[in-house]
Amino acid sequence: GVALDLARASLSSGKHFVTANKAMIAHHGTELAQLAEANNAHLMFEAAVAGGIPAVKTLREGLAGNQINRVAGILNGTCNYILSTMETTGRDFDEVLADAQRLGYAEAEPSFDVDGIDAAHKLTILAAIAFGHQPDFNAVSIQGIRDVSSVDFA
């Protein structure tokens, strides 16, 4: 796509590149990182993962001397809100999703979030940093939360 072409062109010419495009980083992060390194440029994508906290910086710098065995966390705020609300109120998915959309926590078209794509992109990025190898995104098993019901919390 256009974003990938722009990233490649910028990094190839030694220009630093900043992006929040998690899909591009999840699919092409290793390639872009190698291109950046080869051309003495920086590829910055902290905003693509847990934008409010420095997850990428923490993995790269703060935990550099540690052996990381797993990566876990709340990766999607929309899903966290929906699941937490379903658990505490007993309300069903569709009702809580509608509330989340009304409150601005969920997009009008929430598939990217509730079908697990957003979390999978973020986890692919974090795993690549933590373990030094970019997983094949197409081989990642993705399961969303659409089929979760209040019975699942009982």
mmCIF file of C-alpha atoms in Angstrom:
data_model
loop_
_atom_site.group_PDB
_atom_site.id
_atom_site.type_symbol
_atom_site.label_atom_id
_atom_site.label_comp_id
_atom_site.label_asym_id
_atom_site.label_seq_id
_atom_site.Cartn_x
_atom_site.Cartn_y
_atom_site.Cartn_z
ATOM 1 C CA GLY A 1 0.000 0.000 0.000
ATOM 2 C CA VAL A 2 0.837 3.667 -0.019
ATOM 3 C CA ALA A 3 2.013 3.704 3.613
ATOM 4 C CA LEU A 4 4.429 0.834 3.018
ATOM 5 C CA ASP A 5 5.775 2.463 -0.148
ATOM 6 C CA LEU A 6 6.292 5.731 1.727
ATOM 7 C CA ALA A 7 8.020 3.948 4.617
ATOM 8 C CA ARG A 8 10.349 2.090 2.260
ATOM 9 C CA ALA A 9 11.194 5.247 0.305
ATOM 10 C CA SER A 10 11.839 7.294 3.444
ATOM 11 C CA LEU A 11 14.001 4.685 5.144
ATOM 12 C CA SER A 12 15.889 3.876 1.923
ATOM 13 C CA SER A 13 16.907 7.516 1.660
ATOM 14 C CA GLY A 14 18.067 7.621 5.281
ATOM 15 C CA LYS A 15 15.083 9.559 6.600
ATOM 16 C CA HIS A 16 13.585 8.678 9.952
ATOM 17 C CA PHE A 17 10.036 7.318 9.767
ATOM 18 C CA VAL A 18 7.352 7.590 12.451
ATOM 19 C CA THR A 19 4.094 5.639 12.167
ATOM 20 C CA ALA A 20 1.160 4.402 14.203
ATOM 21 C CA ASN A 21 0.205 1.955 11.436
ATOM 22 C CA LYS A 22 0.130 -1.298 13.400
ATOM 23 C CA ALA A 23 -0.918 -3.410 10.409
ATOM 24 C CA MET A 24 2.105 -2.288 8.405
ATOM 25 C CA ILE A 25 4.483 -2.937 11.301
ATOM 26 C CA ALA A 26 2.882 -6.309 12.107
ATOM 27 C CA HIS A 27 3.278 -7.477 8.509
ATOM 28 C CA HIS A 28 6.494 -5.711 7.451
ATOM 29 C CA GLY A 29 8.232 -4.610 10.654
ATOM 30 C CA THR A 30 11.330 -6.753 10.264
ATOM 31 C CA GLU A 31 11.855 -5.663 6.672
ATOM 32 C CA LEU A 32 11.420 -1.991 7.597
ATOM 33 C CA ALA A 33 13.688 -2.281 10.653
ATOM 34 C CA GLN A 34 16.432 -3.826 8.502
ATOM 35 C CA LEU A 35 15.985 -1.084 5.910
ATOM 36 C CA ALA A 36 16.228 1.574 8.628
ATOM 37 C CA GLU A 37 19.378 0.031 10.091
ATOM 38 C CA ALA A 38 21.025 -0.315 6.673
ATOM 39 C CA ASN A 39 20.438 3.375 5.971
ATOM 40 C CA ASN A 40 21.204 4.788 9.435
ATOM 41 C CA ALA A 41 17.593 5.833 9.946
ATOM 42 C CA HIS A 42 15.137 5.256 12.767
ATOM 43 C CA LEU A 43 11.825 3.438 12.447
ATOM 44 C CA MET A 44 9.612 4.647 15.283
ATOM 45 C CA PHE A 45 6.252 2.984 15.970
ATOM 46 C CA GLU A 46 5.597 3.260 19.713
ATOM 47 C CA ALA A 47 2.118 4.683 19.026
ATOM 48 C CA ALA A 48 1.139 1.502 17.173
ATOM 49 C CA VAL A 49 1.150 -0.528 20.402
ATOM 50 C CA ALA A 50 -0.307 0.597 23.738
ATOM 51 C CA GLY A 51 -0.028 4.255 22.723
ATOM 52 C CA GLY A 52 -0.491 5.467 26.293
ATOM 53 C CA ILE A 53 2.415 3.491 27.743
ATOM 54 C CA PRO A 54 5.939 2.915 26.404
ATOM 55 C CA ALA A 55 5.590 -0.815 25.719
ATOM 56 C CA VAL A 56 7.989 -0.870 22.768
ATOM 57 C CA LYS A 57 10.639 1.163 24.597
ATOM 58 C CA THR A 58 10.256 -1.016 27.696
ATOM 59 C CA LEU A 59 10.813 -4.211 25.710
ATOM 60 C CA ARG A 60 13.726 -2.764 23.747
ATOM 61 C CA GLU A 61 15.543 -0.973 26.546
ATOM 62 C CA GLY A 62 14.138 -1.661 30.001
ATOM 63 C CA LEU A 63 14.053 -5.429 29.678
ATOM 64 C CA ALA A 64 17.040 -5.855 27.367
ATOM 65 C CA GLY A 65 18.995 -7.841 29.959
ATOM 66 C CA ASN A 66 16.120 -10.163 30.783
ATOM 67 C CA GLN A 67 14.960 -13.375 29.175
ATOM 68 C CA ILE A 68 11.357 -12.878 28.123
ATOM 69 C CA ASN A 69 9.270 -16.046 28.102
ATOM 70 C CA ARG A 70 5.872 -14.598 27.246
ATOM 71 C CA VAL A 71 4.033 -11.416 26.398
ATOM 72 C CA ALA A 72 0.625 -10.840 27.965
ATOM 73 C CA GLY A 73 -1.626 -7.900 28.683
ATOM 74 C CA ILE A 74 -4.730 -5.991 27.780
ATOM 75 C CA LEU A 75 -4.082 -5.175 24.146
ATOM 76 C CA ASN A 76 -7.399 -3.655 23.104
ATOM 77 C CA GLY A 77 -9.314 -1.098 25.147
ATOM 78 C CA THR A 78 -12.592 -1.684 23.334
ATOM 79 C CA CYS A 79 -12.557 -5.404 24.114
ATOM 80 C CA ASN A 80 -11.465 -4.726 27.680
ATOM 81 C CA TYR A 81 -14.391 -2.349 28.211
ATOM 82 C CA ILE A 82 -16.907 -4.722 26.638
ATOM 83 C CA LEU A 83 -15.734 -7.830 28.497
ATOM 84 C CA SER A 84 -15.380 -6.036 31.847
ATOM 85 C CA THR A 85 -18.840 -4.509 31.526
ATOM 86 C CA MET A 86 -20.395 -7.817 30.487
ATOM 87 C CA GLU A 87 -18.799 -9.511 33.493
ATOM 88 C CA THR A 88 -19.856 -6.909 36.061
ATOM 89 C CA THR A 89 -23.360 -6.215 34.740
ATOM 90 C CA GLY A 90 -24.428 -9.502 33.149
ATOM 91 C CA ARG A 91 -25.508 -7.617 30.013
ATOM 92 C CA ASP A 92 -25.069 -9.183 26.579
ATOM 93 C CA PHE A 93 -22.429 -8.378 23.977
ATOM 94 C CA ASP A 94 -24.611 -6.435 21.532
ATOM 95 C CA GLU A 95 -26.002 -4.190 24.259
ATOM 96 C CA VAL A 96 -22.590 -3.403 25.738
ATOM 97 C CA LEU A 97 -21.087 -2.856 22.276
ATOM 98 C CA ALA A 98 -23.849 -0.344 21.494
ATOM 99 C CA ASP A 99 -23.057 1.482 24.747
ATOM 100 C CA ALA A 100 -19.344 1.450 23.925
ATOM 101 C CA GLN A 101 -20.089 2.987 20.522
ATOM 102 C CA ARG A 102 -22.361 5.629 22.043
ATOM 103 C CA LEU A 103 -19.665 6.517 24.597
ATOM 104 C CA GLY A 104 -16.948 6.659 21.927
ATOM 105 C CA TYR A 105 -15.015 3.631 23.218
ATOM 106 C CA ALA A 106 -15.798 1.597 20.094
ATOM 107 C CA GLU A 107 -15.740 2.583 16.443
ATOM 108 C CA ALA A 108 -18.987 2.761 14.470
ATOM 109 C CA GLU A 109 -17.621 -0.253 12.561
ATOM 110 C CA PRO A 110 -15.968 -2.240 15.385
ATOM 111 C CA SER A 111 -14.858 -5.381 13.517
ATOM 112 C CA PHE A 112 -11.145 -4.591 13.675
ATOM 113 C CA ASP A 113 -11.382 -4.495 17.480
ATOM 114 C CA VAL A 114 -14.006 -7.095 18.393
ATOM 115 C CA ASP A 115 -12.832 -9.662 15.840
ATOM 116 C CA GLY A 116 -9.327 -9.622 17.325
ATOM 117 C CA ILE A 117 -7.381 -8.113 14.418
ATOM 118 C CA ASP A 118 -6.175 -5.077 16.388
ATOM 119 C CA ALA A 119 -4.936 -7.215 19.293
ATOM 120 C CA ALA A 120 -3.283 -9.676 16.899
ATOM 121 C CA HIS A 121 -1.393 -6.853 15.162
ATOM 122 C CA LYS A 122 -0.181 -5.517 18.509
ATOM 123 C CA LEU A 123 0.804 -8.946 19.798
ATOM 124 C CA THR A 124 2.711 -9.709 16.591
ATOM 125 C CA ILE A 125 4.680 -6.476 17.004
ATOM 126 C CA LEU A 126 5.415 -7.076 20.689
ATOM 127 C CA ALA A 127 6.409 -10.699 20.050
ATOM 128 C CA ALA A 128 8.811 -9.626 17.309
ATOM 129 C CA ILE A 129 10.540 -7.231 19.691
ATOM 130 C CA ALA A 130 10.481 -9.561 22.695
ATOM 131 C CA PHE A 131 11.702 -12.673 20.901
ATOM 132 C CA GLY A 132 13.751 -11.210 18.048
ATOM 133 C CA HIS A 133 11.730 -12.857 15.294
ATOM 134 C CA GLN A 134 8.662 -11.518 13.521
ATOM 135 C CA PRO A 135 5.829 -14.062 13.587
ATOM 136 C CA ASP A 136 4.020 -14.759 10.340
ATOM 137 C CA PHE A 137 0.836 -12.773 10.907
ATOM 138 C CA ASN A 138 -1.079 -15.020 8.515
ATOM 139 C CA ALA A 139 -0.264 -18.018 10.733
ATOM 140 C CA VAL A 140 -1.564 -16.349 13.913
ATOM 141 C CA SER A 141 -4.746 -17.873 15.323
ATOM 142 C CA ILE A 142 -7.207 -15.030 15.889
ATOM 143 C CA GLN A 143 -10.440 -15.277 17.831
ATOM 144 C CA GLY A 144 -12.616 -12.271 18.559
ATOM 145 C CA ILE A 145 -15.133 -11.664 21.320
ATOM 146 C CA ARG A 146 -18.399 -11.569 19.337
ATOM 147 C CA ASP A 147 -19.406 -15.026 20.570
ATOM 148 C CA VAL A 148 -18.776 -14.307 24.249
ATOM 149 C CA SER A 149 -21.984 -14.309 26.269
ATOM 150 C CA SER A 150 -22.860 -13.533 29.872
ATOM 151 C CA VAL A 151 -22.929 -17.308 30.497
ATOM 152 C CA ASP A 152 -19.163 -17.359 29.898
ATOM 153 C CA PHE A 153 -18.672 -15.272 33.042
ATOM 154 C CA ALA A 154 -20.809 -17.465 35.314
#
